[in-house]
Short mmCIF file of C-alpha atoms and ligand atoms in Angstrom, two decimals:
data_model
loop_
_atom_site.label_atom_id
_atom_site.label_comp_id
_atom_site.label_asym_id
_atom_site.label_seq_id
_atom_site.Cartn_x
_atom_site.Cartn_y
_atom_site.Cartn_z
CA MET A 1 13.75 -1.49 42.29
CA THR A 2 13.17 -3.94 39.26
CA ASP A 3 9.92 -3.02 37.02
CA ILE A 4 7.67 -5.78 36.31
CA PHE A 5 6.90 -5.92 32.77
CA GLU A 6 3.43 -6.29 32.33
CA PRO A 7 2.71 -6.65 28.49
CA GLU A 8 -0.17 -4.37 26.74
CA ILE A 9 -2.11 -6.17 24.64
CA VAL A 10 -4.67 -4.99 21.83
CA ALA A 11 -6.77 -7.54 20.81
CA PHE A 12 -9.36 -6.42 17.45
CA CYS A 13 -12.11 -9.02 18.12
CA CYS A 14 -15.00 -9.36 15.63
CA HIS A 15 -18.14 -8.95 16.99
CA TYR A 16 -19.44 -12.24 15.35
CA CYS A 17 -17.20 -14.46 17.14
CA ALA A 18 -14.02 -13.54 19.03
CA TYR A 19 -16.06 -10.68 20.87
CA THR A 20 -19.00 -13.34 22.16
CA ALA A 21 -16.40 -16.06 22.93
CA ALA A 22 -14.66 -13.63 25.16
CA ASP A 23 -17.91 -12.72 26.84
CA MET A 24 -18.73 -16.93 27.15
CA ALA A 25 -15.32 -17.26 28.92
CA GLY A 26 -16.42 -14.53 31.51
CA SER A 27 -19.50 -16.39 32.02
CA LYS A 28 -18.29 -19.69 32.26
CA ARG A 29 -15.87 -17.74 34.99
CA ILE A 30 -12.69 -18.82 32.62
CA SER A 31 -9.88 -16.16 33.41
CA TYR A 32 -7.97 -14.65 30.73
CA PRO A 33 -4.94 -12.35 31.69
CA PRO A 34 -6.03 -8.61 31.82
CA ASN A 35 -2.94 -7.48 29.71
CA VAL A 36 -5.66 -8.09 27.35
CA LYS A 37 -7.67 -5.10 26.16
CA ILE A 38 -10.96 -5.60 23.47
CA ILE A 39 -11.15 -3.38 20.77
CA ARG A 40 -15.24 -5.18 19.08
CA VAL A 41 -15.50 -4.55 15.91
CA PRO A 42 -18.38 -5.40 13.74
CA CYS A 43 -15.80 -8.00 11.08
CA THR A 44 -11.90 -8.37 11.22
CA GLY A 45 -12.37 -7.36 7.84
CA LYS A 46 -12.78 -3.88 9.91
CA VAL A 47 -9.66 -3.58 10.87
CA ASP A 48 -7.19 -1.09 8.38
CA ALA A 49 -3.10 -2.12 8.60
CA ILE A 50 -2.82 1.85 9.92
CA HIS A 51 -4.98 0.50 13.11
CA ILE A 52 -3.10 -2.19 13.74
CA MET A 53 0.55 0.20 13.37
CA LYS A 54 -0.97 2.92 15.64
CA ALA A 55 -1.85 0.48 18.58
CA LEU A 56 2.16 -0.32 17.97
CA GLU A 57 3.46 3.12 17.44
CA LYS A 58 1.66 4.18 20.73
CA GLY A 59 3.60 1.76 22.39
CA ALA A 60 1.27 -1.17 22.76
CA ASP A 61 3.47 -5.09 22.78
CA GLY A 62 1.55 -6.70 21.25
CA VAL A 63 -1.72 -6.99 19.26
CA TYR A 64 -3.95 -9.98 17.48
CA VAL A 65 -6.94 -9.43 15.60
CA ALA A 66 -9.38 -12.46 16.11
CA GLY A 67 -11.97 -12.96 13.37
CA CYS A 68 -14.07 -16.18 12.62
CA LEU A 69 -13.06 -19.52 11.68
CA GLU A 70 -12.38 -19.47 7.72
CA GLY A 71 -15.58 -20.35 5.58
CA ASP A 72 -18.03 -18.44 8.78
CA CYS A 73 -17.52 -15.01 8.92
CA HIS A 74 -20.95 -13.08 8.75
CA PHE A 75 -19.62 -10.85 5.93
CA LYS A 76 -18.46 -13.46 3.86
CA THR A 77 -14.68 -12.67 3.66
CA GLY A 78 -13.70 -10.20 6.40
CA ASN A 79 -11.93 -12.44 8.44
CA LEU A 80 -9.54 -13.50 5.21
CA ARG A 81 -8.88 -9.81 4.25
CA ALA A 82 -7.83 -9.37 7.60
CA ALA A 83 -5.43 -12.14 7.33
CA GLN A 84 -3.62 -10.56 4.47
CA ARG A 85 -3.72 -7.05 6.03
CA VAL A 86 -2.18 -8.84 9.16
CA ARG A 87 0.24 -10.50 7.29
CA ARG A 88 1.24 -6.84 5.14
CA VAL A 89 1.81 -4.86 8.50
CA LYS A 90 3.59 -7.38 9.26
CA ALA A 91 5.88 -7.49 6.45
CA LEU A 92 6.08 -3.53 6.37
CA LEU A 93 7.37 -3.96 10.41
CA GLU A 94 9.79 -6.48 9.37
CA GLU A 95 11.24 -3.79 7.17
CA ILE A 96 11.32 -1.37 9.40
CA GLY A 97 13.30 -4.30 11.94
CA PHE A 98 10.55 -4.29 13.98
CA ASP A 99 9.55 -8.14 15.55
CA SER A 100 6.72 -9.05 13.12
CA ARG A 101 5.69 -11.72 15.70
CA ARG A 102 4.14 -8.96 17.71
CA VAL A 103 1.14 -8.89 15.57
CA GLU A 104 -0.83 -12.23 15.09
CA MET A 105 -3.98 -13.39 13.27
CA ILE A 106 -5.96 -15.93 15.21
CA LEU A 107 -9.02 -17.23 14.06
CA MET A 108 -12.62 -18.67 16.25
CA SER A 109 -15.61 -19.12 16.82
CA ALA A 110 -18.53 -17.80 19.16
CA GLY A 111 -18.65 -20.89 21.13
CA MET A 112 -14.99 -21.08 21.94
CA GLY A 113 -14.58 -19.45 25.28
CA GLU A 114 -11.74 -21.48 26.40
CA ARG A 115 -9.90 -21.08 23.09
CA PHE A 116 -10.69 -17.30 23.55
CA ALA A 117 -8.85 -17.33 26.93
CA GLN A 118 -6.22 -19.88 26.32
CA THR A 119 -5.59 -17.30 23.10
CA ALA A 120 -5.09 -14.66 25.39
CA ARG A 121 -2.63 -16.84 27.84
CA GLU A 122 -0.64 -17.94 24.99
CA PHE A 123 0.12 -14.17 23.32
CA THR A 124 -0.23 -12.67 26.60
CA GLU A 125 3.32 -15.18 27.40
CA LYS A 126 4.60 -14.92 24.02
CA ILE A 127 5.39 -11.06 24.29
CA ARG A 128 6.53 -11.39 28.12
CA GLU A 129 8.86 -13.37 26.41
CA LEU A 130 9.47 -11.00 23.70
CA GLY A 131 9.57 -7.99 26.26
CA PRO A 132 8.55 -4.72 25.86
CA ASN A 133 8.25 -2.79 22.50
CA PRO A 134 11.25 -1.29 21.79
CA ILE A 135 9.01 1.90 21.07
CA ARG A 136 7.26 2.36 24.21
CA SER A 137 10.26 2.17 26.33
CA ALA A 138 11.62 4.67 23.68
CA ILE A 139 8.61 6.93 24.35
CA GLN A 140 9.19 6.69 28.16
CA GLU A 141 13.09 7.26 27.65
CA GLN A 142 12.04 10.37 25.68
CA ALA A 143 9.18 11.52 28.54
CA ARG A 144 12.39 11.27 30.99
CA ARG A 145 14.53 12.79 29.48
CA ALA A 146 11.75 15.81 28.79
CA ALA A 147 11.03 15.94 32.58
CA GLY A 148 14.76 16.55 32.93
CA MET B 1 -4.45 5.21 -14.67
CA ILE B 2 -0.28 5.58 -13.44
CA THR B 3 0.16 2.73 -11.09
CA ALA B 4 3.04 2.66 -8.70
CA VAL B 5 4.34 0.64 -5.61
CA ARG B 6 6.27 2.05 -2.55
CA LYS B 7 9.78 2.10 -2.36
CA PRO B 8 11.38 0.08 0.06
CA MET B 9 11.87 1.24 3.51
CA GLU B 10 15.11 1.15 3.47
CA GLU B 11 15.50 3.54 0.74
CA ILE B 12 13.22 6.03 2.34
CA ILE B 13 14.53 5.84 5.19
CA ALA B 14 18.05 6.99 3.86
CA CYS B 15 16.54 9.62 2.20
CA VAL B 16 14.70 11.13 5.19
CA SER B 17 17.51 10.16 7.67
CA PRO B 18 18.94 13.57 7.46
CA TYR B 19 15.63 15.66 7.94
CA ASP B 20 13.64 16.50 11.04
CA ARG B 21 10.87 17.04 9.72
CA ILE B 22 9.22 15.86 7.14
CA LEU B 23 5.97 17.10 5.02
CA LEU B 24 4.67 13.45 3.23
CA VAL B 25 2.42 13.92 0.99
CA GLY B 26 0.21 12.03 -1.41
CA CYS B 27 -2.20 12.71 -4.19
CA ASN B 28 -5.97 11.66 -4.25
CA GLU B 29 -5.78 10.27 -7.95
CA CYS B 30 -4.44 7.49 -9.62
CA VAL B 31 -2.11 6.59 -7.04
CA SER B 32 -4.63 6.16 -4.39
CA VAL B 33 -6.81 3.98 -6.22
CA CYS B 34 -3.62 1.30 -6.96
CA SER B 35 -3.47 1.64 -3.26
CA ALA B 36 0.11 3.10 -3.69
CA GLY B 37 0.51 6.47 -2.35
CA GLY B 38 -3.15 8.12 -1.42
CA ARG B 39 -4.83 9.45 2.26
CA LYS B 40 -4.51 5.74 3.60
CA GLU B 41 -0.65 4.50 2.29
CA VAL B 42 0.97 8.16 3.45
CA ALA B 43 -0.57 7.67 6.87
CA LEU B 44 0.82 3.72 7.03
CA LEU B 45 4.75 5.22 6.05
CA SER B 46 3.98 8.25 8.17
CA SER B 47 3.53 5.54 11.25
CA ALA B 48 6.19 3.29 10.05
CA LEU B 49 8.92 5.80 9.70
CA GLN B 50 7.81 7.19 13.31
CA MET B 51 7.96 3.95 14.76
CA HIS B 52 11.78 3.47 12.64
CA PHE B 53 12.65 6.58 14.39
CA LEU B 54 11.65 5.96 17.87
CA LYS B 55 13.12 2.91 17.91
CA GLN B 56 16.24 4.60 17.05
CA GLY B 57 15.62 7.56 20.31
CA LYS B 58 15.16 10.00 17.30
CA THR B 59 11.78 11.62 17.24
CA ILE B 60 10.98 13.59 13.60
CA GLU B 61 8.35 15.70 12.50
CA ILE B 62 6.10 14.18 9.77
CA ARG B 63 3.28 16.10 8.93
CA GLU B 64 0.71 14.18 6.30
CA MET B 65 -0.68 15.91 3.30
CA THR B 66 -3.09 14.57 0.68
CA LEU B 67 -3.67 16.43 -2.09
CA GLU B 68 -6.61 16.06 -4.69
CA ARG B 69 -4.21 16.15 -7.76
CA GLN B 70 -0.36 16.31 -7.39
CA CYS B 71 0.48 17.18 -11.25
CA ASP B 72 -1.44 19.77 -10.59
CA PRO B 73 0.39 23.36 -9.55
CA GLU B 74 -3.19 24.35 -8.48
CA TYR B 75 -3.12 22.01 -5.97
CA VAL B 76 0.69 22.04 -4.82
CA GLU B 77 0.17 25.57 -4.12
CA GLU B 78 -1.91 24.31 -1.00
CA LEU B 79 1.59 23.46 0.63
CA VAL B 80 2.85 26.71 0.54
CA ASN B 81 2.09 27.18 4.01
CA TYR B 82 3.44 23.68 5.62
CA MET B 83 6.95 24.58 3.60
CA ASP B 84 8.43 26.67 6.23
CA GLY B 85 7.98 23.97 8.76
CA ALA B 86 9.40 20.87 6.67
CA ASP B 87 13.16 20.58 5.94
CA ALA B 88 12.42 18.17 3.07
CA VAL B 89 9.32 16.56 1.04
CA LEU B 90 8.93 13.34 0.76
CA SER B 91 5.82 12.38 -2.21
CA MET B 92 3.75 10.02 -2.62
CA ALA B 93 2.63 10.57 -5.82
CA CYS B 94 3.90 9.59 -9.20
CA GLY B 95 6.75 10.96 -10.65
CA CYS B 96 4.96 13.52 -12.16
CA GLY B 97 3.73 14.94 -8.71
CA VAL B 98 7.60 14.88 -7.43
CA GLN B 99 9.00 17.19 -10.38
CA THR B 100 5.65 19.51 -10.12
CA ILE B 101 5.94 19.82 -6.17
CA ALA B 102 10.08 20.04 -7.06
CA ALA B 103 9.19 22.53 -10.01
CA ARG B 104 7.60 24.67 -7.32
CA PHE B 105 9.29 24.82 -4.41
CA ARG B 106 13.15 24.95 -5.39
CA GLU B 107 14.65 25.40 -2.43
CA LYS B 108 12.81 21.87 -0.85
CA PRO B 109 14.57 18.67 -1.23
CA VAL B 110 12.04 16.52 -2.96
CA PHE B 111 12.05 12.22 -2.64
CA PRO B 112 9.64 10.14 -3.98
CA ALA B 113 8.58 7.48 -1.94
CA VAL B 114 7.29 5.60 -5.02
CA ASN B 115 8.48 3.69 -8.06
CA THR B 116 6.25 4.92 -10.74
CA THR B 117 4.95 1.78 -12.34
CA PHE B 118 3.33 2.07 -15.79
CA MET B 119 -0.43 3.25 -17.50
CA GLY B 120 -2.28 0.02 -17.08
CA ALA B 121 -5.72 -0.84 -15.95
CA SER B 122 -6.98 -2.55 -12.71
CA GLU B 123 -7.65 -6.28 -13.70
CA ARG B 124 -9.23 -7.10 -10.26
CA GLN B 125 -9.15 -6.15 -6.76
CA GLY B 126 -5.33 -5.96 -5.81
CA VAL B 127 -3.90 -6.47 -9.41
CA TRP B 128 -2.99 -4.05 -12.13
CA SER B 129 -1.58 -4.66 -15.86
CA GLU B 130 0.05 -2.53 -18.57
CA ARG B 131 -2.14 -0.91 -21.27
CA CYS B 132 -0.76 1.81 -22.43
CA GLN B 133 2.53 3.42 -23.45
CA GLY B 134 1.30 6.38 -24.37
CA CYS B 135 2.71 6.35 -28.14
CA GLY B 136 0.77 9.10 -29.09
CA ASP B 137 -0.57 7.28 -32.24
CA CYS B 138 -3.22 5.09 -30.87
CA VAL B 139 -3.78 1.87 -32.93
CA LEU B 140 -6.35 0.07 -30.87
CA GLY B 141 -8.92 1.30 -33.64
CA ILE B 142 -7.24 -1.73 -35.88
CA THR B 143 -5.89 -4.27 -33.66
CA GLY B 144 -9.42 -5.38 -31.91
CA GLY B 145 -8.82 -2.63 -28.85
CA ILE B 146 -5.71 -4.33 -27.38
CA CYS B 147 -2.64 -2.58 -27.62
CA PRO B 148 0.68 -4.35 -29.58
CA ILE B 149 2.50 -1.52 -28.45
CA ALA B 150 1.93 -2.10 -24.33
CA ARG B 151 1.01 -5.72 -24.17
CA CYS B 152 3.53 -7.81 -26.64
CA SER B 153 7.08 -8.27 -25.68
CA LYS B 154 8.38 -7.42 -28.68
CA ARG B 155 6.27 -4.29 -29.77
CA LEU B 156 5.41 -5.88 -32.91
CA LEU B 157 2.85 -4.53 -34.99
CA ASN B 158 2.29 -7.26 -37.03
CA GLY B 159 2.32 -10.41 -35.05
CA PRO B 160 2.17 -13.03 -33.67
CA CYS B 161 6.13 -14.13 -33.59
CA GLY B 162 6.90 -18.03 -33.99
CA GLY B 163 7.01 -17.56 -29.63
CA SER B 164 3.56 -17.09 -29.39
CA THR B 165 2.20 -20.99 -27.57
CA LYS B 166 -1.27 -21.58 -26.65
CA GLY B 167 -2.20 -17.91 -26.29
CA LYS B 168 0.88 -17.22 -24.45
CA CYS B 169 4.21 -15.05 -24.97
CA GLU B 170 7.32 -16.87 -24.96
CA ILE B 171 9.05 -14.68 -22.26
CA ASP B 172 6.24 -16.22 -20.07
CA ALA B 173 4.22 -18.75 -20.04
CA ASN B 174 1.87 -16.37 -17.47
CA VAL B 175 1.91 -13.14 -19.90
CA ASP B 176 -0.88 -13.31 -22.19
CA CYS B 177 0.30 -12.96 -26.13
CA ALA B 178 -0.81 -10.28 -27.33
CA TRP B 179 -1.35 -10.99 -30.58
CA GLN B 180 -3.68 -13.90 -29.94
CA LEU B 181 -5.57 -11.64 -27.79
CA ILE B 182 -5.78 -9.90 -31.05
CA TRP B 183 -6.68 -12.93 -32.91
CA ASP B 184 -9.47 -13.55 -30.61
CA ARG B 185 -10.98 -10.29 -30.52
CA LEU B 186 -11.01 -9.62 -34.30
CA LYS B 187 -12.60 -13.27 -34.21
CA ALA B 188 -15.15 -12.66 -31.56
CA LEU B 189 -15.90 -8.68 -34.16
CA GLY B 190 -15.95 -10.91 -37.42
CA LEU B 191 -13.01 -8.74 -38.94
CA GLU B 192 -10.46 -12.36 -38.92
CA LYS B 193 -9.20 -10.93 -42.22
CA ARG B 194 -7.72 -8.04 -41.16
CA ILE B 195 -5.06 -9.92 -39.28
CA GLU B 196 -3.67 -10.31 -42.75
CA ASP B 197 -3.59 -6.66 -43.24
CA VAL B 198 0.40 -5.55 -43.03
CA ILE B 199 0.65 -2.53 -40.45
CA GLU B 200 2.92 -0.19 -41.54
CA ALA B 201 6.06 1.35 -39.63
CA LYS B 202 4.84 3.48 -36.95
CA ASP B 203 6.21 7.00 -36.31
CA TRP B 204 7.43 6.95 -33.39
CA ARG B 205 8.08 10.87 -33.51
CA THR B 206 5.09 11.09 -31.62
CA SER B 207 6.86 8.61 -28.47
CA ARG B 208 9.89 9.21 -26.84
CA ASP B 209 11.68 9.06 -29.87
CA GLY B 210 10.52 12.85 -30.86
CA GLY B 211 12.30 14.19 -27.27
CA PRO B 212 9.81 14.91 -24.23
CA ARG B 213 6.45 15.59 -25.52
CA LYS B 214 3.89 18.69 -24.89
CA ILE B 215 0.08 19.27 -25.48
CA VAL B 216 -0.54 22.60 -26.15
CA ARG B 217 -4.43 23.74 -26.56
CA GLU B 218 -4.09 27.30 -27.74
CA ASP B 219 -8.03 27.79 -26.54
CA LEU B 220 -7.46 26.83 -22.84
CA ALA B 221 -3.63 27.60 -22.54
CA SER B 222 -3.09 31.36 -20.88
S1 SF4 C 1 -1.64 1.43 -29.09
FE1 SF4 C 1 -0.32 4.13 -28.32
S2 SF4 C 1 -1.89 5.05 -27.75
FE2 SF4 C 1 -2.61 3.45 -28.45
S3 SF4 C 1 -2.67 2.36 -26.35
FE3 SF4 C 1 -0.75 0.99 -26.85
S4 SF4 C 1 0.90 2.89 -26.74
FE4 SF4 C 1 -1.08 3.90 -26.24
S1 SF4 C 2 4.46 -14.39 -28.10
FE1 SF4 C 2 2.93 -12.54 -28.63
S2 SF4 C 2 2.96 -11.36 -27.22
FE2 SF4 C 2 4.85 -12.33 -27.19
S3 SF4 C 2 6.06 -11.47 -27.94
FE3 SF4 C 2 5.35 -12.64 -29.81
S4 SF4 C 2 4.01 -12.02 -30.64
FE4 SF4 C 2 4.47 -10.69 -28.66
#
C-alpha cells in the first residue's frame, strides 16, 4: 500500500485580515484544502519565531503567516515585523539545512476570500511537491522503532 | 550592556554533536536585552538543534534554563541539580557567564553559543553600537561625553586626524568620526576652547596593558 502524502499546514492568520478572509471564503462557498489548519492571532506581529519553529519541530509540513497588506496593519507595523521574523526563521532553517520554502509570509486584506482560498491551494500544492517534513518522517521512524 | 551575537549553527552543532544530553543555559541580563541569549533565544536554539539532530535520525535531550545572571556564582549554583543529567553545557551568556559555569563545574565541558562582541548601547530597536572599552580611567568628562577610546578608530586622545571627512571616519563613510562628535558636543556646551587643550598620554596600565584586572571592595569582600 502506498501512503498518499497529505501535507499538514499551519497558517497563523491575523484576526483583522486573513482570518476574516477565510470566513469570507467560507460564506462565499469557495473551497480551500482542509490541509490548512488556521490559528487565529490578534495580529501577525504576535507570531514569534519560536511559534513557527515549534510547528515545524512537531512535524508540520509547512507554515505560513498571513497578515494585512502593507500599510493596513491594525497595529500599524505588526505585519512588517512578522515579515522580518519570517525572514529570520528562514535564515535559521537554511543554517540547519532545512528547506526554508516550507515557511512563507503572505499578505491579504479581509475582503480577499478568493485570495485566501487560492493561497491555501497554492501553498498546499507547493508543500505537496516538497514532500513530507523530514522531521515528521524522523519522528515517525523513531516511534516505529520504539514500538519494535 | 555587553553585546553578543549567536555563533553560526554549524559551529554550535560541531561543538555539541558528540553529546546526547545538553544543558542549554541562557542569561536574563545583557544578552537578553540584545536578543542574543535570553529565554527566547534559548528556546529558538533548542528547537533548531532538535530539528537538526532529528533530521539526522538522532534524538538529543536538551534542557533549557535561563539564569537571572550567569556571571554570578549565586545564580550558577541553581544548575547544580541538573548537571548529573547533562553531558555538556551550551551557554548563551557572554564570555563571563560561560567562564563562571566552567569554574563551578570543572568536570563538565562548556561551550559558548554566542560571540561576545562589545560593551555598547542601544541606538534604536535592533541596533547596538560600541561605546566603551573599559579603559579603567574614564575621560568622558573632558571629551563631551563621547568616548575617543571606543569610538575613534585610532583611539586618538587629541583628534581629529586628517582622515575626518564631512563628519565621517576615514575607515568607513558610515562610521561617525568620534572627534567630530566630540567637537559638535563641546560646541553645544559652549566649551569649544577645550578642543585646544592637549590631553596627555593615557596611562594604559588601568586598561588591559596592566594584565587581567580585578576589583576588590574591602567593605564588601567576604
Ligand atoms: S574613556 Fe575609557 S572608561 Fe570612559 S567610556 Fe571610554 S573606554 Fe570607557
Ligand atoms: S576620522 Fe575621526 S574617528 Fe576616524 S580615526 Fe580619524 S579622528 Fe578617529
